Coordinates of C-alpha atoms in Angstrom, one line a residue:
X1 CA 42.4 5.9 -47.2
X2 CA 41.8 2.2 -46.8
X3 CA 38.2 2.8 -45.9
X4 CA 37.7 4.9 -49.0
X5 CA 39.2 2.1 -51.3
X6 CA 37.0 -0.6 -49.6
X7 CA 33.8 1.4 -50.0
X8 CA 31.4 0.0 -52.6
X9 CA 29.8 2.1 -55.3
X10 CA 26.0 1.7 -55.9
X11 CA 24.3 3.7 -58.6
X12 CA 20.8 4.4 -59.7
X13 CA 19.6 5.5 -63.2
X14 CA 15.9 6.5 -62.5
X15 CA 15.2 7.1 -66.3
X16 CA 16.8 3.7 -67.6
X17 CA 15.3 0.3 -68.1
X18 CA 12.0 1.3 -66.7
X19 CA 9.3 -1.4 -66.8
X20 CA 6.3 -2.6 -64.6
X21 CA 7.3 -5.2 -62.1
X22 CA 4.5 -7.9 -62.2
X23 CA 2.9 -8.2 -58.7
X24 CA 2.5 -11.9 -59.4
X25 CA 6.2 -12.7 -58.8
X26 CA 5.6 -12.5 -55.0
X27 CA 3.7 -15.9 -55.0
X28 CA 3.8 -18.9 -53.0
X29 CA 2.8 -22.7 -53.2
X30 CA 0.3 -23.9 -50.7
X31 CA -1.4 -27.3 -50.7
X32 CA -3.2 -28.7 -47.7
X33 CA -2.0 -25.9 -45.4
X34 CA -4.3 -25.4 -42.5
X35 CA -6.3 -22.2 -42.1
X36 CA -4.5 -21.0 -39.0
X37 CA -0.9 -21.3 -40.5
X38 CA -2.2 -19.9 -43.7
X39 CA -3.7 -16.8 -42.1
X40 CA -0.5 -16.1 -40.1
X41 CA 1.7 -16.5 -43.3
X42 CA -0.3 -14.3 -45.6
X43 CA -0.7 -11.7 -42.9
X44 CA 3.0 -11.6 -42.7
X45 CA 4.1 -11.8 -46.3
X46 CA 1.1 -10.8 -48.2
X47 CA 1.6 -13.0 -51.2
X48 CA 0.0 -11.8 -54.6
X49 CA -0.9 -15.4 -55.8
X50 CA -1.0 -18.8 -54.2
X51 CA -0.7 -22.0 -56.3
X52 CA -2.6 -25.1 -55.8
X53 CA 0.2 -27.4 -57.3
X54 CA 2.7 -30.2 -56.7
X55 CA 2.7 -33.9 -57.3
X56 CA -0.5 -34.5 -55.3
X57 CA -2.5 -32.3 -57.6
X58 CA -1.8 -34.4 -60.6
X59 CA -4.5 -36.9 -59.6
X60 CA -6.7 -34.6 -57.4
X61 CA -10.4 -35.3 -57.8
X62 CA -12.5 -32.3 -57.2
X63 CA -15.7 -34.3 -57.2
X64 CA -14.7 -36.6 -54.3
X65 CA -12.0 -34.5 -52.7
X66 CA -9.3 -37.3 -52.8
X67 CA -5.8 -37.0 -54.1
X68 CA -3.0 -39.5 -54.8
X69 CA 0.3 -39.0 -53.1
X70 CA 2.2 -40.8 -56.0
X71 CA 5.7 -41.8 -55.2
X72 CA 6.1 -39.1 -52.5
X73 CA 4.2 -41.6 -50.2
X74 CA 3.4 -45.0 -51.4
X75 CA 1.0 -44.0 -54.2
X76 CA -1.9 -43.8 -51.7
X77 CA -5.4 -42.1 -52.2
X78 CA -5.8 -39.7 -49.3
X79 CA -8.9 -37.6 -48.4
X80 CA -8.4 -33.9 -48.2
X81 CA -8.7 -32.4 -44.8
X82 CA -12.3 -31.5 -45.0
X83 CA -14.5 -31.0 -42.0
X84 CA -17.8 -31.6 -43.9
X85 CA -17.9 -33.8 -46.9
X86 CA -21.7 -33.9 -47.1
X87 CA -21.9 -31.0 -49.6
X88 CA -19.3 -32.4 -52.2
X89 CA -18.3 -31.4 -54.7
X90 CA -19.2 -28.0 -53.1
X91 CA -16.8 -27.0 -50.4
X92 CA -14.1 -29.3 -51.4
X93 CA -10.6 -28.5 -50.4
X94 CA -10.0 -26.8 -53.7
X95 CA -13.2 -24.7 -53.3
X96 CA -12.1 -23.7 -49.9
X97 CA -8.6 -22.9 -51.2
X98 CA -10.1 -20.5 -53.7
X99 CA -12.5 -19.0 -51.2
X100 CA -9.8 -18.2 -48.5
X101 CA -7.6 -16.6 -51.2
X102 CA -10.5 -14.5 -52.5
X103 CA -11.2 -13.4 -48.9
X104 CA -7.6 -12.2 -48.5
X105 CA -7.5 -10.5 -51.9
X106 CA -5.1 -13.1 -53.3
X107 CA -5.2 -14.7 -56.8
X108 CA -5.5 -18.5 -57.2
X109 CA -3.5 -20.6 -59.5
X110 CA -5.1 -24.0 -59.9
X111 CA -3.2 -27.1 -61.3
X112 CA -5.8 -29.2 -63.4
X113 CA -4.9 -32.9 -64.2
X114 CA -4.0 -33.9 -67.7
X115 CA -2.6 -37.3 -66.8
X116 CA -5.9 -39.1 -67.6
X117 CA -6.4 -40.6 -64.1
X118 CA -7.7 -39.1 -60.8
X119 CA -8.0 -40.7 -57.4
X120 CA -11.2 -42.6 -56.6
X121 CA -12.9 -42.4 -53.3
X122 CA -12.6 -45.1 -50.6
X123 CA -16.0 -46.8 -50.1
X124 CA -15.7 -48.7 -46.9
X125 CA -17.1 -47.9 -43.5
X126 CA -14.3 -45.5 -42.6
X127 CA -13.3 -43.8 -45.9
X128 CA -11.1 -41.1 -44.1
X129 CA -8.7 -43.5 -42.3
X130 CA -6.2 -46.1 -43.0
X131 CA -6.1 -48.5 -44.9
X132 CA -6.3 -46.3 -48.1
X133 CA -6.4 -47.5 -51.6
X134 CA -2.8 -47.6 -53.0
X135 CA -1.0 -48.4 -56.2
X136 CA 1.0 -51.4 -54.9
X137 CA -0.6 -53.4 -52.3
X138 CA 1.6 -56.1 -50.8
X139 CA -1.4 -58.5 -50.6
X140 CA -1.8 -58.2 -54.3
X141 CA 1.7 -57.6 -55.7
X142 CA 4.0 -59.4 -53.3
X143 CA 6.7 -58.1 -50.7
X144 CA 8.3 -54.8 -51.4
X145 CA 11.4 -53.0 -50.4
X146 CA 9.5 -50.4 -48.3
X147 CA 6.0 -50.2 -47.0
X148 CA 4.0 -47.5 -45.3
X149 CA 4.7 -47.7 -41.5
X150 CA 1.0 -47.0 -40.9
X151 CA -0.2 -49.5 -43.4
X152 CA 2.1 -52.3 -44.2
X153 CA 0.0 -53.3 -47.1
X154 CA 1.0 -50.3 -49.2
X155 CA 4.3 -50.6 -50.7
X156 CA 6.7 -48.5 -52.8
X157 CA 6.3 -50.7 -56.0
X158 CA 9.9 -52.1 -55.7
X159 CA 10.1 -55.8 -55.3
X160 CA 12.0 -57.0 -52.2
X161 CA 13.6 -59.9 -53.8
X162 CA 15.3 -58.4 -56.8
X163 CA 14.7 -54.6 -56.4
X164 CA 12.9 -54.5 -59.8
X165 CA 10.0 -52.2 -60.3
X166 CA 6.5 -53.7 -60.3
X167 CA 5.1 -53.0 -63.8
X168 CA 2.0 -55.1 -64.0
X169 CA -0.2 -53.3 -61.5
X170 CA -3.8 -52.2 -62.3
X171 CA -4.2 -48.4 -62.4
X172 CA -7.9 -48.8 -61.3
X173 CA -6.6 -50.0 -57.8
X174 CA -6.4 -46.3 -57.1
X175 CA -7.7 -44.2 -60.0
X176 CA -10.5 -43.5 -62.4
X177 CA -9.9 -42.7 -66.0
X178 CA -11.0 -39.2 -67.0
X179 CA -10.6 -36.9 -70.0
X180 CA -10.9 -33.2 -71.0
X181 CA -14.7 -33.2 -69.8
X182 CA -13.5 -33.7 -66.2
X183 CA -11.4 -30.6 -66.3
X184 CA -14.1 -28.7 -68.2
X185 CA -16.7 -29.6 -65.5
X186 CA -14.3 -28.5 -62.8
X187 CA -13.6 -25.1 -64.3
X188 CA -17.3 -24.7 -64.9
X189 CA -18.0 -25.6 -61.3
X190 CA -15.5 -23.0 -60.0
X191 CA -17.0 -20.4 -62.4
X192 CA -20.4 -21.2 -60.9
X193 CA -19.2 -20.8 -57.4
X194 CA -16.9 -17.8 -57.6
X195 CA -17.5 -16.2 -61.1
X196 CA -15.3 -16.2 -64.1
X197 CA -11.7 -14.9 -64.4
X198 CA -13.0 -11.3 -65.3
X199 CA -15.4 -11.2 -62.4
X200 CA -13.2 -12.2 -59.5
X201 CA -13.1 -15.9 -60.0
X202 CA -10.1 -18.1 -60.5
X203 CA -7.8 -16.3 -63.0
X204 CA -5.0 -18.7 -63.6
X205 CA -4.8 -22.5 -64.4
X206 CA -1.7 -24.7 -64.9
X207 CA -1.6 -27.6 -67.3
X208 CA -0.8 -30.3 -64.6
X209 CA 2.4 -30.5 -62.8
X210 CA 5.8 -31.7 -64.1
X211 CA 4.5 -34.1 -66.8
X212 CA 8.0 -35.0 -68.0
X213 CA 8.5 -37.1 -64.7
X214 CA 5.0 -38.9 -64.5
X215 CA 6.9 -42.0 -65.3
X216 CA 8.3 -41.8 -61.8
X217 CA 6.0 -39.6 -59.7
X218 CA 2.9 -41.4 -60.9
X219 CA 4.2 -44.5 -62.4
X220 CA 1.4 -46.7 -61.0
X221 CA -0.9 -45.1 -63.7
X222 CA 1.6 -43.7 -66.3
X223 CA 4.7 -45.8 -66.3
X224 CA 5.7 -45.2 -69.8
X225 CA 7.4 -42.5 -72.0
X226 CA 5.6 -39.3 -72.5
X227 CA 6.5 -38.1 -76.2
X228 CA 6.8 -34.6 -77.6
X229 CA 3.6 -35.0 -79.6
X230 CA 1.6 -36.6 -76.8
X231 CA 2.4 -33.8 -74.3
X232 CA 1.8 -31.0 -77.0
X233 CA -1.7 -32.7 -77.7
X234 CA -2.7 -32.9 -74.1
X235 CA -1.8 -29.2 -73.6
X236 CA -3.9 -28.2 -76.7
X237 CA -6.8 -30.3 -75.7
X238 CA -7.1 -29.6 -72.1
X239 CA -6.4 -25.8 -72.5
X240 CA -9.4 -25.9 -74.9
X241 CA -11.5 -27.4 -72.3
X242 CA -10.5 -24.7 -69.8
X243 CA -11.2 -21.9 -72.4
X244 CA -14.6 -23.4 -73.2
X245 CA -15.6 -23.1 -69.5
X246 CA -13.8 -19.6 -68.9
X247 CA -12.6 -17.8 -72.0
X248 CA -10.9 -15.2 -69.9
X249 CA -8.8 -17.5 -67.8
X250 CA -4.9 -17.4 -68.0
X251 CA -3.4 -20.8 -68.7
X252 CA 0.3 -21.8 -67.9
X253 CA 2.2 -24.6 -69.7
X254 CA 4.0 -26.9 -70.2
X255 CA 5.1 -26.7 -66.5
X256 CA 8.2 -28.9 -66.9
X257 CA 10.0 -29.8 -63.7
X258 CA 13.7 -28.8 -64.4
X259 CA 16.7 -28.6 -66.8
X260 CA 16.6 -31.9 -68.5
X261 CA 12.9 -31.8 -69.4
X262 CA 13.3 -28.4 -71.0
X263 CA 15.2 -30.2 -73.7
X264 CA 13.4 -33.7 -73.6
X265 CA 9.7 -34.1 -73.2
X266 CA 10.5 -36.9 -70.7
X267 CA 13.9 -38.1 -69.5
X268 CA 14.7 -40.8 -67.0
X269 CA 18.4 -41.3 -66.7
X270 CA 21.6 -41.3 -68.8
X271 CA 21.7 -42.9 -71.4
X272 CA 18.0 -42.5 -72.2
X273 CA 17.8 -43.8 -75.8
X274 CA 14.0 -43.4 -76.1
X275 CA 14.1 -39.7 -75.2
X276 CA 17.2 -39.1 -77.3
X277 CA 15.5 -40.7 -80.3
X278 CA 12.5 -38.6 -79.9
X279 CA 14.5 -35.6 -79.8
X280 CA 16.4 -36.6 -82.9
X281 CA 13.2 -37.2 -84.8
X282 CA 12.5 -33.5 -84.1
X283 CA 15.7 -32.3 -85.6
X284 CA 17.5 -32.3 -82.3
X285 CA 15.4 -29.3 -81.1
X286 CA 14.9 -28.8 -77.5
X287 CA 11.5 -29.9 -76.3
X288 CA 10.3 -26.5 -75.1
X289 CA 11.4 -24.7 -78.3
X290 CA 9.6 -27.2 -80.5
X291 CA 6.5 -27.0 -78.1
X292 CA 6.3 -23.3 -78.5
X293 CA 6.7 -23.3 -82.2
X294 CA 4.0 -25.9 -82.5
X295 CA 1.6 -24.0 -80.3
X296 CA 2.2 -20.8 -82.2
X297 CA 1.5 -22.5 -85.5
X298 CA -1.6 -24.3 -84.1
X299 CA -2.9 -21.2 -82.5
X300 CA -2.5 -19.0 -85.6
X301 CA -4.2 -21.6 -87.6
X302 CA -7.1 -22.1 -85.2
X303 CA -7.6 -18.4 -84.1
X304 CA -7.0 -19.2 -80.4
X305 CA -4.3 -19.1 -77.7
X306 CA -3.4 -22.3 -75.8
X307 CA -1.2 -20.8 -73.1
X308 CA -0.6 -17.3 -71.8
X309 CA 2.4 -18.0 -69.7
X310 CA 5.4 -20.1 -70.6
X311 CA 5.8 -21.9 -67.4
X312 CA 8.9 -23.8 -66.1
X313 CA 10.1 -25.1 -62.8
X314 CA 13.6 -24.4 -61.6
X315 CA 15.5 -25.8 -58.7
X316 CA 19.4 -25.1 -58.6
X317 CA 21.0 -28.4 -59.0
X318 CA 24.4 -27.8 -57.0
X319 CA 24.6 -30.2 -54.1
X320 CA 22.9 -29.0 -50.8
X321 CA 21.1 -26.0 -52.2
X322 CA 17.5 -26.4 -53.1
X323 CA 15.2 -27.9 -50.5
X324 CA 18.0 -28.3 -48.2
X325 CA 19.4 -26.8 -44.9
X326 CA 21.8 -24.0 -44.8
X327 CA 24.8 -26.3 -44.8
X328 CA 28.5 -25.2 -44.1
X329 CA 30.2 -22.1 -45.1
X330 CA 31.1 -23.4 -48.5
X331 CA 27.5 -24.5 -49.3
X332 CA 26.1 -21.1 -48.1
X333 CA 28.6 -19.2 -50.4
X334 CA 27.5 -21.5 -53.2
X335 CA 23.8 -20.8 -52.5
X336 CA 24.4 -17.2 -52.9
X337 CA 26.4 -17.5 -56.1
X338 CA 23.9 -19.7 -57.7
X339 CA 21.2 -17.1 -57.9
X340 CA 23.3 -16.0 -60.9
X341 CA 21.9 -19.0 -62.7
X342 CA 18.7 -17.0 -63.2
X343 CA 20.3 -14.4 -65.5
X344 CA 24.1 -14.5 -65.9
X345 CA 25.4 -15.8 -69.3
X346 CA 28.9 -15.9 -67.9
X347 CA 28.0 -18.1 -64.8
X348 CA 28.8 -21.7 -65.7
X349 CA 26.6 -23.8 -63.5
X350 CA 28.3 -25.4 -60.6
X351 CA 26.5 -28.8 -60.9
X352 CA 26.0 -31.6 -63.4
X353 CA 24.2 -29.1 -65.6
X354 CA 27.8 -27.8 -66.6
X355 CA 28.4 -30.9 -68.7
X356 CA 25.0 -30.9 -70.6
X357 CA 24.1 -29.5 -74.0
X358 CA 27.3 -27.7 -75.2
X359 CA 29.4 -28.2 -72.1
X360 CA 30.4 -25.3 -69.8
X361 CA 26.8 -24.6 -69.7
X362 CA 25.3 -21.5 -68.3
X363 CA 21.7 -21.8 -67.3
X364 CA 20.7 -18.2 -67.7
X365 CA 17.3 -19.3 -67.2
X366 CA 15.3 -16.1 -67.7
X367 CA 17.2 -14.8 -70.7
X368 CA 17.0 -18.4 -72.1
X369 CA 13.3 -18.6 -71.6
X370 CA 12.7 -15.2 -73.1
X371 CA 14.9 -16.2 -76.1
X372 CA 12.7 -19.2 -76.7
X373 CA 9.6 -17.2 -76.5
X374 CA 10.9 -14.4 -78.8
X375 CA 11.9 -16.9 -81.3
X376 CA 9.0 -19.3 -81.3
X377 CA 5.9 -17.6 -79.6
X378 CA 6.3 -13.9 -79.2
X379 CA 4.3 -12.1 -76.6
X380 CA 3.9 -15.0 -74.0
X381 CA 4.7 -14.0 -70.5
X382 CA 7.2 -15.9 -68.3
X383 CA 6.4 -17.8 -65.3
X384 CA 8.4 -19.9 -62.8
X385 CA 5.7 -21.6 -60.8
X386 CA 8.0 -23.7 -58.6
X387 CA 11.5 -22.7 -57.3
X388 CA 13.4 -23.0 -54.0
X389 CA 16.9 -22.1 -52.9
X390 CA 16.8 -23.9 -49.6
X391 CA 17.9 -22.7 -46.1
X392 CA 14.4 -21.6 -45.4
X393 CA 14.9 -21.1 -41.7
X394 CA 18.4 -19.5 -41.9
X395 CA 19.6 -15.9 -42.8
X396 CA 21.5 -17.5 -45.8
X397 CA 18.2 -18.7 -47.3
X398 CA 16.7 -15.3 -46.7
X399 CA 19.6 -13.5 -48.4
X400 CA 19.2 -15.8 -51.4
X401 CA 15.4 -15.3 -51.5
X402 CA 15.7 -11.5 -51.5
X403 CA 18.2 -11.8 -54.3
X404 CA 15.8 -14.0 -56.4
X405 CA 12.9 -11.7 -55.9
X406 CA 15.0 -8.7 -56.9
X407 CA 16.2 -10.6 -60.0
X408 CA 12.5 -11.6 -60.9
X409 CA 11.5 -7.9 -60.9
X410 CA 14.6 -6.6 -62.8
X411 CA 14.3 -9.4 -65.3
X412 CA 10.6 -8.9 -65.9
X413 CA 9.3 -12.3 -64.9
X414 CA 5.5 -12.4 -65.2
X415 CA 4.6 -14.8 -62.4
X416 CA 6.6 -16.8 -59.8
X417 CA 5.5 -18.9 -56.9
X418 CA 8.0 -20.1 -54.2
X419 CA 7.9 -23.8 -53.3
X420 CA 7.6 -23.8 -49.5
X421 CA 6.5 -27.4 -48.7
X422 CA 8.4 -29.5 -46.2
X423 CA 11.1 -31.9 -47.7
X424 CA 11.9 -35.3 -46.5
X425 CA 14.6 -38.0 -47.0
X426 CA 13.9 -41.5 -48.2
X427 CA 13.5 -42.5 -44.5
X428 CA 10.8 -39.9 -43.8
X429 CA 13.2 -37.6 -41.9
X430 CA 12.5 -33.8 -42.3
X431 CA 15.3 -32.0 -44.2
X432 CA 13.5 -28.7 -44.7
X433 CA 10.3 -27.6 -42.9
X434 CA 7.4 -26.0 -44.5
X435 CA 7.3 -22.2 -44.8
X436 CA 5.8 -20.4 -42.0
X437 CA 5.5 -16.8 -41.0
X438 CA 8.3 -16.7 -38.6
X439 CA 11.0 -18.1 -40.9
X440 CA 13.8 -16.0 -42.4
X441 CA 12.6 -16.7 -45.9
X442 CA 9.3 -15.3 -45.1
X443 CA 11.0 -12.1 -43.9
X444 CA 12.7 -11.9 -47.3
X445 CA 9.2 -11.7 -48.8
X446 CA 8.2 -9.1 -46.3
X447 CA 11.0 -6.8 -47.3
X448 CA 9.3 -6.5 -50.7
X449 CA 5.7 -6.9 -49.7
X450 CA 5.3 -5.7 -46.1
X451 CA 8.4 -4.2 -44.8
X452 CA 6.8 -1.9 -42.2
X453 CA 4.1 -4.4 -41.0
X454 CA 1.5 -2.0 -42.5
X455 CA 1.5 -3.3 -46.0
X456 CA 4.1 -0.9 -47.5
X457 CA 5.8 -2.5 -50.6
X458 CA 8.8 -2.3 -52.7
X459 CA 8.1 -0.2 -55.8
X460 CA 6.3 -1.4 -58.9
X461 CA 8.3 0.2 -61.6
X462 CA 11.8 -1.3 -62.0
X463 CA 14.6 1.0 -62.7
X464 CA 18.3 0.4 -63.6
X465 CA 20.7 0.0 -60.7
X466 CA 24.4 -1.2 -60.6
X467 CA 26.8 -2.3 -58.0
X468 CA 30.6 -2.5 -58.6
X469 CA 30.7 -5.7 -56.4
X470 CA 27.3 -7.4 -57.1
X471 CA 28.5 -10.7 -55.5
X472 CA 29.0 -9.0 -52.1
X473 CA 26.4 -6.2 -52.3
X474 CA 23.6 -6.6 -54.6
X475 CA 21.1 -3.8 -55.3
X476 CA 17.6 -3.6 -56.9
X477 CA 15.7 -0.4 -57.5
X478 CA 12.1 0.5 -58.3
X479 CA 9.8 3.5 -58.2
X480 CA 6.4 3.2 -56.4
X481 CA 3.8 4.6 -58.7
X482 CA 1.3 5.3 -55.8
X483 CA 3.5 8.0 -54.3
X484 CA 6.6 8.2 -56.7
X485 CA 8.9 7.0 -53.8
X486 CA 12.2 5.5 -54.8
X487 CA 12.7 2.0 -53.2
X488 CA 16.1 0.3 -53.0
X489 CA 16.7 -3.3 -51.9
X490 CA 20.3 -3.8 -50.9
X491 CA 21.5 -7.3 -49.9
X492 CA 24.8 -7.6 -48.2
X493 CA 25.8 -11.3 -48.7
X494 CA 29.1 -11.1 -47.0
X495 CA 30.1 -11.9 -43.5
X496 CA 31.3 -8.4 -42.6
X497 CA 29.6 -4.9 -42.7
X498 CA 30.2 -3.1 -46.1
X499 CA 30.2 0.6 -46.6
X500 CA 28.8 2.0 -49.8
X501 CA 28.0 5.2 -51.6
X502 CA 24.7 5.1 -53.3
X503 CA 24.4 7.7 -56.3
X504 CA 20.8 8.4 -56.7
X505 CA 21.3 9.5 -60.4
X506 CA 19.6 12.9 -60.0
X507 CA 16.4 11.4 -58.4
X508 CA 14.5 14.4 -57.0
X509 CA 12.9 13.7 -53.7
X510 CA 13.1 14.0 -50.0
X511 CA 16.1 14.8 -48.0
X512 CA 16.3 11.6 -46.0
X513 CA 15.9 7.8 -46.7
X514 CA 14.0 5.6 -44.5
X515 CA 16.0 2.5 -43.7
X516 CA 14.5 -1.0 -42.7
X517 CA 16.8 -3.9 -42.1
X518 CA 16.5 -7.6 -41.6
X519 CA 19.7 -9.4 -40.6
X520 CA 21.3 -12.2 -38.7
X521 CA 21.5 -10.0 -35.7
X522 CA 17.6 -10.5 -35.1
X523 CA 15.9 -13.1 -37.2
X524 CA 12.6 -12.3 -35.6
X525 CA 12.0 -8.8 -36.7
X526 CA 12.6 -6.3 -39.5
X527 CA 14.0 -3.3 -37.7
X528 CA 13.4 0.4 -38.5
X529 CA 16.8 2.1 -38.5
X530 CA 17.6 5.9 -38.2
X531 CA 16.8 7.8 -41.4
X532 CA 19.8 8.3 -43.7
X533 CA 20.7 11.8 -44.8
X534 CA 21.0 12.5 -48.7
X535 CA 23.9 14.8 -49.6
X536 CA 24.8 15.9 -53.0
X537 CA 22.5 13.4 -54.4
X538 CA 24.0 10.3 -52.7
X539 CA 23.6 8.3 -49.5
X540 CA 26.6 6.9 -47.6
X541 CA 26.0 4.0 -45.4
X542 CA 27.6 1.0 -44.0
X543 CA 25.4 -2.0 -44.3
X544 CA 25.4 -4.8 -41.7
X545 CA 26.8 -8.2 -42.4
X546 CA 24.3 -10.7 -43.8
X547 CA 21.6 -8.4 -44.1
X548 CA 18.6 -7.3 -46.4
X549 CA 18.0 -3.5 -46.5
X550 CA 15.2 -1.5 -47.7
X551 CA 15.7 2.2 -48.4
X552 CA 12.8 4.5 -49.2
X553 CA 13.3 8.0 -50.5
X554 CA 10.1 10.1 -50.7
X555 CA 8.9 11.2 -54.2
X556 CA 8.5 14.8 -55.4
X557 CA 4.7 14.8 -55.6

C-alpha cells in the first residue's frame, strides 16, 4: 500500500495546448571558441543556432578583427585568433564563425555594435601581442588598484590612492567613433559573402549586448547614463541600417541584461536618482513596456518593423546559482526550484528581486514578457539570448538545464541561447568552465537534440502534460511531426528513485516506449534502457534518482 501511495501520477493530453516548438530554443553562445572544441560540441548537442555575443562583441571591429574586452579584462583591444589577417576584412573571425555554422547547418545570430565606438587596430611592429591598446594606461592615467599581470601598464581604471574611478580618459586610446554606416557596411559585407537571410546567409542580428550596463562594461568609452530616448533611438536607427542591407533579416532588441534593466533603461546602484527620474518622466512605466509601445507607434507610422524578437537576458539572482559551481545541497535544491521563475506566478523569487517593484515579486519571466508584448507590440516573438543556471559540470546543472529547455518549449519561447562561457572571480580564478561536449549540461541538450547519438530529437509539437509533484518529477511532452511519435522528457530532481504511472491520454501508437536515461550514475553517457510496456494506455516505471529520461512511443502512421 505504501508504494501505491508514493507513486506519482503523470498525465498526457495529446489534443490539448498543441503548438509548434521553435527549434531555435536549443541555441548556445560561442565567442572565440576554437574549431576543434566547436566541432566536438556541435557534433554532440546539435544546437540550432549559435550566437556571436557577449561584452566583447559590443566593440568588435569587423574591418580589422579586433575587439575590446571592456571591464572583463582591463579594457584591452585584443586581436581575434586569426591564422591569416592578410585578407581582412574577408575571413575575419566573424566571417569564419558564420562559415562554420553554415557548414554545420546551424543558424548564426550576430551582435552588432550600437555603442558608437569599435576597437582600433594596433599599429606597432607586433600588433598581435602585448602590449595592447587599453582604456586606462598606468603611464598616462596614474597608478591603479589592479593591473594586467601580463602588461602592468594596463589598469582597471580605479585609482590606487582613493579607489575612485578614472573619468577623464580619452576614448580614442582604444576606439574609433562609428555610426550606423559601420553596421550597414558589415551586414552588406556578410550578404556579399554568404547571401542574404532568405538565401542561406545570416538570418539573425542582435542590437548590441546589454546596453543598460555600458556605463560599467565599457565605461572607458561610455561612462554616462543611457536614457529611455537614447536607447530607443539607437535601436530604431541601427535596425534601419540592418534592414537596408538585408530586408529579410530578423532583428532582436533591446537585449537588456537582467531584471533591473527591464524596468530602467540603465541602472547603477540603489538609490539611482538619475534612472528613477527618467522613469518618473515616463509616467513610471517600465522601460521595456515603454520601449515596445514607442516602437509599435513608430513602426506603424513609418510602415516598417524595427525588431522581430523581443529579447531579454536572464540570470537567476539567488546566491550561488547562475555561472556558479553546483554548491551544497541547499544551493542545489534552490537551483532546481528557481527554474519556476521562468513561468510560475506563485513563485516569489528567492533573491533581492523579491523586494523590488511591488514586493513579494514573482519574476514569471516568460508570461511577463508575453504580457508586455501583447499589450504594447502584438505579434513579436520572444527571445532569451543569454541565460545560465550554473553547475555546468554537475548533474544538478544538467537537471536544471533539462527543466529549462522543457519550459522554453512548453511556454512557446521563440529563440534562446545558453551562455556557456567560462566565469572568473575578480582574481582571475575560474569559477565555472566553458561549455564542452563532455559536460553534464551538454548531455541535457543531447536529451532534446541527439538522445541516441544518431540525431534523433524530442518532438516539435508541444502538447499538455501534468505532474502531481512537479517539484520532484517534472514532465514535458511533444509529438514529433516527422513520424508522429510521442516523446516525453521526465526529470527526476530528487535524491531517490521515484515510481510513476504515466497516463498517455488515449494516445494511439506502439505497445512499448523506448527509454533513454542520463543520470548521476554515469555522467559520461546517455544509456538506452529496456523498452517499457504500455498497458491499458499507461506506463509504469520507477525513474532513477537525479535523472533525465526520454521516452519515445511510436506513432500510428
